C-alpha angles and dihedrals in degrees: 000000000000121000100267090201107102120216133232123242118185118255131166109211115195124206117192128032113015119181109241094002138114101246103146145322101259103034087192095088089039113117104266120230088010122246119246131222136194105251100181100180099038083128100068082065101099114165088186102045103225117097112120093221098055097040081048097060093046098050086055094050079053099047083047095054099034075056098050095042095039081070079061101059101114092048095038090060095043094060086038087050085048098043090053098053077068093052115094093198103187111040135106129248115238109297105228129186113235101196135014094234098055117067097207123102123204137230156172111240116203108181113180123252085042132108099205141040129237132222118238151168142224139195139173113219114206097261083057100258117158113219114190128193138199106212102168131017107195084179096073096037076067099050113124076351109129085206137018129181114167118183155160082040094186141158132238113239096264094041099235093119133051118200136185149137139271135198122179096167095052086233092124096241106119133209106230109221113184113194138202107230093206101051089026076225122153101234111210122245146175100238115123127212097297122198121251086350093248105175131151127203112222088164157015092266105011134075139175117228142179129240124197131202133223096306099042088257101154102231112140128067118202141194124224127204119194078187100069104008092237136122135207144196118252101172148356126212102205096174106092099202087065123077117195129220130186136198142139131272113260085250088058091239109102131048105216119204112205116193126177150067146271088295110036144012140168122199138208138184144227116218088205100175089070102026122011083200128041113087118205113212096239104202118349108246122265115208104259095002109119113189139170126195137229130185135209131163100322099334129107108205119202124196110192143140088237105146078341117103090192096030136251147225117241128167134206121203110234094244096055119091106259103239119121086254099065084044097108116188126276107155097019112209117247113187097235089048120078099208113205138207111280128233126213122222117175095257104024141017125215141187140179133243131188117206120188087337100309098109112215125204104216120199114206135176119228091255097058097224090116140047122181104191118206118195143148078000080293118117144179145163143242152128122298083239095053091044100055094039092057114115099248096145105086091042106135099189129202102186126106125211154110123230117181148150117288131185116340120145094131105082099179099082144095084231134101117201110215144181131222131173140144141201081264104031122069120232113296134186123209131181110223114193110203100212094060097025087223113151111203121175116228099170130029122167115250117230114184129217083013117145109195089187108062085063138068127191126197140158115242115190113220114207124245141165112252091037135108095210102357132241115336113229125199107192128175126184131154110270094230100043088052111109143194102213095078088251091131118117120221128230108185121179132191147175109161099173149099076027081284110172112220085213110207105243145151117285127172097192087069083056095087090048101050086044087069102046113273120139109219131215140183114204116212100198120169116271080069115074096231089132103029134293096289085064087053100047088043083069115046124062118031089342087071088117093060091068091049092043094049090046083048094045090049092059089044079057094051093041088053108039101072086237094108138011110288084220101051111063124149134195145184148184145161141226104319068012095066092048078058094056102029086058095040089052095042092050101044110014084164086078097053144073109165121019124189119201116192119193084327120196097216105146091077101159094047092044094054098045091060119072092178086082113085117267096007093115102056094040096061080093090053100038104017131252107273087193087073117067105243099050084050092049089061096031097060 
């Protein structure tokens, strides 16, 4: 076996001004001249991924742990063998219509033995007949394919084309395949392998898409014409801090273009169904206001943390000039309430709040007299006044559970598709009709050999300073395995970034592991937006440290509550996550006794130097600069 010690090669890594690179937009406040590090193993970095000493060292790190685990084998069949009792191989995901005027429904297909899944449809003839259809077989895209990632499947408004993409690389950028239904025939076009695949129908025969450039920033929209089988170029965002993202009012009648970052956006819109091209600047950008945009009737709706910490909802009558001045209130911001975008039926809007980490769906009519509130499958009803007036900030809940929106492409109903699962409860879907305010399940998720009852879930709060009510908590372990002689091992996970919210839901593969007597947590730290977006921006910038203290502070708790062993416990993150671990780890190694880094972003100060590495740009308002002194200072 290959010598698993890797060697150091001298390299010298700069951070500040850089002559012809991308260090940053103002280079005035870039480090001049710039300061230089040691980066001994700049060489293992290899874009192409050919080079044989690199392949060379990391065949050797495989043959080591294919050593080590080998010595596993027993064990490690045993949990495969476990996991897969869980597992329903062969079943359908729920088969939704996507317009009234069309009678198919459409639906995912798993069949066991199969790697992949296959995209179908359904429809009942009057004399009660059931026609199936097989529309796409990924299976067979994969076939003698090494990889095969096939993603955004979607239907064009009069569902005679499928489209979706296609990566067989695994670099993200997608070839984009558009199908007749009919003739099941690929239809050529000049689209080239577009990032993310990020396309949006507005017609029968037209889409939007996005194009990224070298380092998968998203920056160009395109048309695109069936017609003519030609594409061109609607806009252009030059400025690289900024990433682009497209999608359709809730009405169907506008085409919103959202560029920004973490810290900032403005949006405009296209009227395409009087000009495909023309694109009207919605509201200008204010520096650290984010905002996103709804339409209904004659009413523009803005949601946006303008002079609101947790958000709010504004609306600005068509008529009136759009400038923040002529915004008047619809859903005011309170600071213990986290506001979210709304979402425009027909008949109803919604939209959803988080207090103090339960997450409510809120029903509303345009007119704002009236609020039903669902939550936990649990509603009532009241007046906006009552609602917001209501003591929420001192709840510490105990429940566990995520609510969230379902399947609703159709916007003319009086009904209202959710979600609800727990860290017990498989996913369920439920149809709420908000004239009745019955709640009546029509899908739920079937999980074999699964016994709800053998297992409890809870949130604990784990005190810290800097904190109104301290660190949520959401823990699950098996009742009779539970014991009272501190033998249970811990398995903590975290994430706390980009205000991403580890939501606590169901999850088999855990089920082996809590067979055997771990108790399971999940750790909501700031830099998440478990408990609003204030939570999320206490912990990014120079508050980083927040995220790795409160993740810290949460396993203290454990090692000192008599619920686990002080000397097993486990934790895990991925990605921003395994920055989380890896610094945990890294500032207190006494805590822990097993860390699993997954994908961890861990070189922090060399990846965000380098714009050239996808996404690095736009997330120096998420991470820091490193370029300019003070985010290397901390940084560093």
């Amino acid at each position: 076996m290959e010598s698993l010690v890797v060697k150091k090669v001298n390299f010298k890594r700069k951070f500040g001004l850089v002559e012809g690179e991308l260090r940053g937009h103002d280079e005035s406040k870039l480090m001049n001249p710039p300061i230089e590090l040691e980066d001994n193993y700049n060489w293992i970095r290899d874009d192409k991924r050919k080079d044989e000493k690199v392949l060379k060292q990391i065949k050797a790190e495989n043959d080591h742990t294919d050593s080590i685990m080998n010595t596993h084998k027993e064990l490690t069949d045993t949990l495969y063998k476990e996991t897969k009792k869980y597992i329903r191989e062969s079943y359908d995901t729920f088969a939704s219509l996507h317009n009234l005027q069309e009678p198919w429904k459409y639906f995912v297909r798993f069949t066991e033995g199969k790697d992949y899944h296959s995209h179908w449809r359904r429809k009942i003839l009057p004399d009660d007949c059931l026609i199936e259809e097989e529309l796409l077989n990924i299976n067979l895209l994969a076939e003698g394919k090494k990889q095969c990632d096939v993603t955004s499947f979607d239907l064009s408004p009069d569902h005679k084309y499928f489209t979706y993409g296609v990566d067989y690389d695994g670099s993200e950028r997608y070839e984009f395949v558009l199908v007749n239904i009919e003739t099941r025939q690929v239809i050529e076009t000049d689209i080239p392998n577009i990032s993310y695949c990020s396309y949006e129908w507005v017609t029968n025969d037209k889409f939007y898409y996005l194009a990224g450039d070298d380092a998968n920033r998203m920056y160009q929209v395109w048309l695109y014409d069936m017609s003519k089988n030609t594409s061109e170029k609607i806009f252009e965002e030059t400025n690289t801090n900024y990433d682009l993202s497209i999608g359709l009012t809730d009405d169907e009648n506008y085409l919103v273009i959202s560029s920004g970052n973490y810290n900032s956006n403005w949006c405009s819109y296209i009227d395409y169904k009087k000009d495909y091209y023309k694109t009207i600047l919605f509201l200008p950008e204010i520096d650290k206001v984010k905002y996103d945009i709804e339409h209904y009737e004659d009413t523009w709706f803005v949601h946006t943390n303008k002079n609101a910490i947790n958000w709010q909802i504004l609306k600005l009558e068509e008529n009136k000039t759009r400038e923040w001045e002529n915004l008047i209130e619809f859903i005011p911001p309170n600071e213990s309430v986290y506001i979210g975008g709304i979402a425009i039926f027909e008949k109803f809007f919604t939209f959803k709040t988080k207090i103090n980490g339960n997450t409510y769906i809120n029903i509303i009519d345009p007119e704002r007299t009236n609020i039903k509130i669902l939550t936990h499958l649990e509603n009532k009803s009241m007046s906006w006044e009552e609602y917001i007036n209501q003591d929420f900030v001192n709840i510490k809940s105990e429940l566990v559970f995520t609510i969230s929106y379902g399947v609703n492409p159709i916007r003319q109903t009086n009904k209202l598709n959710i979600l609800f699962t727990s860290m017990i409860k498989p996913t369920e879907l439920f149809d709420y009709d908000v004239d009745t305010l019955e709640c009546n399940k029509i899908h739920e998720k079937i999980v074999p050999n699964y016994n709800s009852e053998l297992y409890e879930s809870k949130r604990i709060w784990v005190e810290q300073e800097g904190t109104k009510l301290g660190i949520p908590v959401s823990i699950i372990y098996r009742k009779d395995l539970l014991k009272d002689d501190c033998s249970n091992p811990l398995y903590l996970y975290g994430y706390g970034s980009y205000g991403m919210t580890i939501s606590p839901a169901f999850d088999y593969e855990l089920l082996p592991i809590l067979d055997r007597g771990y108790i399971y947590a999940i750790a909501h730290v700031r830099g998440g937006a478990f408990l609003g977006y204030d939570w999320y921006e206490a912990g990014k910038m120079e508050k980083k440290m927040n995220t790795f203290n409160d993740f810290i502070k949460c396993a203290e708790y454990f090692k000192q509550s008599g619920l686990v062993d002080p000397n097993k416990i486990v934790i895990e993150g991925r990605s921003a996550g395994g920055l989380l671990v890896g610094a945990s780890l890294a500032l207190r190694p006494d805590l822990f006794w097993i860390t699993l880094p997954g994908v961890p972003f861990v070189d922090i100060l060399n990846t965000m130097s380098d714009s050239t590495i996808p996404l690095t740009t736009e997330e120096w308002t998420q991470w820091g600069n490193p370029n300019e002194e003070k985010s290397f200072e901390i940084m560093n």
